[in-house]
Coordinates of C-alpha atoms in Angstrom, one line a residue:
M1 CA 2.8 -2.9 -4.8
S2 CA 3.0 -6.4 -3.6
K3 CA 5.2 -7.6 -1.0
M4 CA 5.6 -11.2 -2.8
V5 CA 8.8 -10.0 -4.2
E6 CA 10.9 -7.7 -2.0
I7 CA 14.3 -5.6 -2.8
N8 CA 17.1 -5.4 -0.5
W9 CA 17.9 -1.4 -1.4
Q10 CA 20.5 -1.6 1.6
P11 CA 22.2 -5.1 2.0
D12 CA 24.7 -5.6 4.8
D13 CA 27.7 -7.1 4.5
R14 CA 27.4 -10.7 5.1
T15 CA 24.8 -10.4 2.1
L16 CA 27.4 -8.9 -0.1
R17 CA 29.8 -11.7 1.1
Q18 CA 27.6 -14.6 0.0
F19 CA 26.4 -12.9 -2.7
G20 CA 29.9 -12.5 -3.7
W21 CA 31.1 -16.1 -3.6
I22 CA 27.4 -17.3 -5.0
A23 CA 28.1 -15.2 -8.3
L24 CA 31.7 -16.5 -8.7
G25 CA 29.8 -19.8 -9.2
G26 CA 27.1 -18.2 -11.0
F27 CA 29.3 -16.2 -13.9
L28 CA 31.8 -19.0 -14.0
L29 CA 29.1 -21.1 -14.8
V30 CA 27.9 -18.2 -17.4
A31 CA 31.6 -18.5 -18.8
L32 CA 31.2 -21.8 -19.5
L33 CA 28.1 -22.0 -21.6
A34 CA 29.7 -18.7 -23.1
W35 CA 32.5 -20.6 -24.0
N36 CA 31.1 -24.1 -25.1
E37 CA 28.4 -21.8 -26.8
W38 CA 25.4 -24.3 -24.8
L39 CA 21.8 -23.1 -23.9
V40 CA 21.6 -19.0 -24.4
F41 CA 24.7 -18.8 -26.4
S42 CA 23.6 -21.4 -28.9
M43 CA 22.9 -18.4 -31.6
G44 CA 26.9 -19.0 -32.2
L45 CA 28.9 -15.9 -30.9
G46 CA 31.9 -16.2 -32.8
A47 CA 34.8 -14.7 -32.5
A48 CA 33.8 -12.7 -29.1
R49 CA 33.3 -15.9 -27.8
T50 CA 36.6 -15.9 -25.8
T51 CA 36.1 -12.2 -24.5
V52 CA 32.3 -13.0 -23.3
A53 CA 33.8 -16.0 -21.6
Y54 CA 36.1 -14.1 -20.2
A55 CA 34.4 -11.5 -19.4
F56 CA 31.9 -13.5 -17.2
A57 CA 34.8 -15.3 -15.2
G58 CA 36.6 -12.0 -14.6
L59 CA 33.2 -10.6 -13.1
G60 CA 32.5 -13.8 -11.3
I61 CA 36.6 -13.6 -9.6
L62 CA 36.5 -10.0 -9.4
S63 CA 33.2 -10.7 -7.0
A64 CA 34.5 -13.2 -5.3
F65 CA 38.0 -10.9 -4.2
F66 CA 35.6 -8.5 -3.7
S67 CA 34.0 -10.6 -1.1
L68 CA 37.5 -11.3 0.8
V69 CA 38.8 -7.4 0.7
A70 CA 35.4 -5.4 0.5
P71 CA 32.5 -6.7 0.0
G72 CA 30.6 -3.2 0.1
A73 CA 32.2 -3.2 -3.3
N74 CA 29.9 -5.7 -4.4
K75 CA 26.8 -3.6 -4.2
P76 CA 26.5 -2.3 -7.5
I77 CA 27.0 -5.7 -8.7
F78 CA 24.1 -6.9 -6.4
L79 CA 21.5 -4.2 -7.2
G80 CA 22.5 -4.0 -10.8
L81 CA 21.5 -8.4 -10.8
T82 CA 18.2 -7.5 -8.4
L83 CA 16.8 -4.9 -10.2
L84 CA 17.7 -7.0 -13.6
S85 CA 15.5 -10.1 -12.0
Y86 CA 12.8 -8.4 -10.3
P87 CA 10.6 -7.7 -13.0
I88 CA 11.1 -11.9 -14.0
G89 CA 10.3 -12.9 -10.4
F90 CA 7.7 -10.2 -10.3
V91 CA 6.0 -11.8 -13.2
L92 CA 6.8 -15.5 -11.9
S93 CA 5.2 -15.3 -8.6
Y94 CA 2.1 -14.7 -9.7
V95 CA 1.8 -17.1 -12.7
I96 CA 2.9 -19.9 -10.4
M97 CA 0.3 -18.4 -7.7
G98 CA -2.3 -18.0 -10.7
F99 CA -1.5 -21.9 -12.3
L100 CA -2.2 -23.2 -8.3
F101 CA -5.3 -21.2 -8.2
F102 CA -7.1 -22.4 -11.6
G103 CA -5.2 -25.7 -11.7
L104 CA -5.5 -27.0 -7.9
I105 CA -8.0 -24.8 -6.2
T106 CA -10.9 -24.4 -9.1
P107 CA -11.2 -27.8 -10.3
I108 CA -11.4 -29.3 -6.1
G109 CA -14.1 -26.7 -6.1
L110 CA -16.0 -27.7 -9.2
L111 CA -15.4 -31.5 -8.1
F112 CA -17.2 -30.7 -4.4
R113 CA -19.9 -28.9 -6.3
L114 CA -20.5 -31.5 -9.0
L115 CA -20.8 -34.1 -6.0
G116 CA -22.8 -31.4 -3.7
K117 CA -20.5 -31.4 -1.2
D118 CA -20.0 -28.2 1.2
P119 CA -17.4 -28.7 3.7
L120 CA -17.8 -25.0 5.2
N121 CA -22.0 -26.3 5.3
R122 CA -22.3 -22.8 3.6
S123 CA -26.5 -23.0 3.6
F124 CA -28.7 -20.2 4.1
D125 CA -32.0 -20.8 6.6
R126 CA -34.6 -18.5 7.0
G127 CA -35.4 -20.1 10.0
A128 CA -32.0 -19.9 12.0
S129 CA -31.9 -17.8 14.8
T130 CA -27.9 -18.4 14.6
Y131 CA -25.3 -19.6 12.4
W132 CA -23.5 -21.0 15.2
S133 CA -22.3 -25.0 15.4
D134 CA -21.0 -26.2 18.8
P135 CA -17.6 -27.6 18.6
R136 CA -16.6 -31.5 19.1
P137 CA -16.2 -32.7 22.9
R138 CA -13.4 -32.0 24.9
R139 CA -11.2 -35.1 24.4
G140 CA -10.1 -36.3 28.5
K141 CA -6.3 -36.5 28.9
E142 CA -6.2 -40.7 28.5
S143 CA -7.1 -40.4 25.0
Y144 CA -3.7 -39.0 24.6
F145 CA -2.4 -42.4 25.7
R146 CA -4.7 -43.9 23.7
Q147 CA -3.6 -42.8 20.0
F148 CA -4.4 -45.6 18.1

């Protein structure tokens, strides 16, 4: 399994306290979306609109209250949301890395091949006893004072 996305199974009180305050804002935002039937809730909740909005707002307020009184009470909410978002993060991290590789690195490599450039000097020479290349000579201390 990859370590690109890792689940924190034993969050400390500081993490749970921070989560509680962030959850307050997040759940209130989701409650606002449900109340106005925007974005995800645009399919129309009908009579359940107020119930869903109050449930999300209540969950946010409860989470903030737990942050003040007993941060450990936020652990089930924290782990539940973490487990819910883990598959999304797992898939998206690999999709983003794939886009970066195939959308950025691969075209640069193809362009270098078309132009005949080889920045690593990867050529095979049967007669060469070594492929070692000497480093550039060291600069003197004076060169640091003459930067331009």
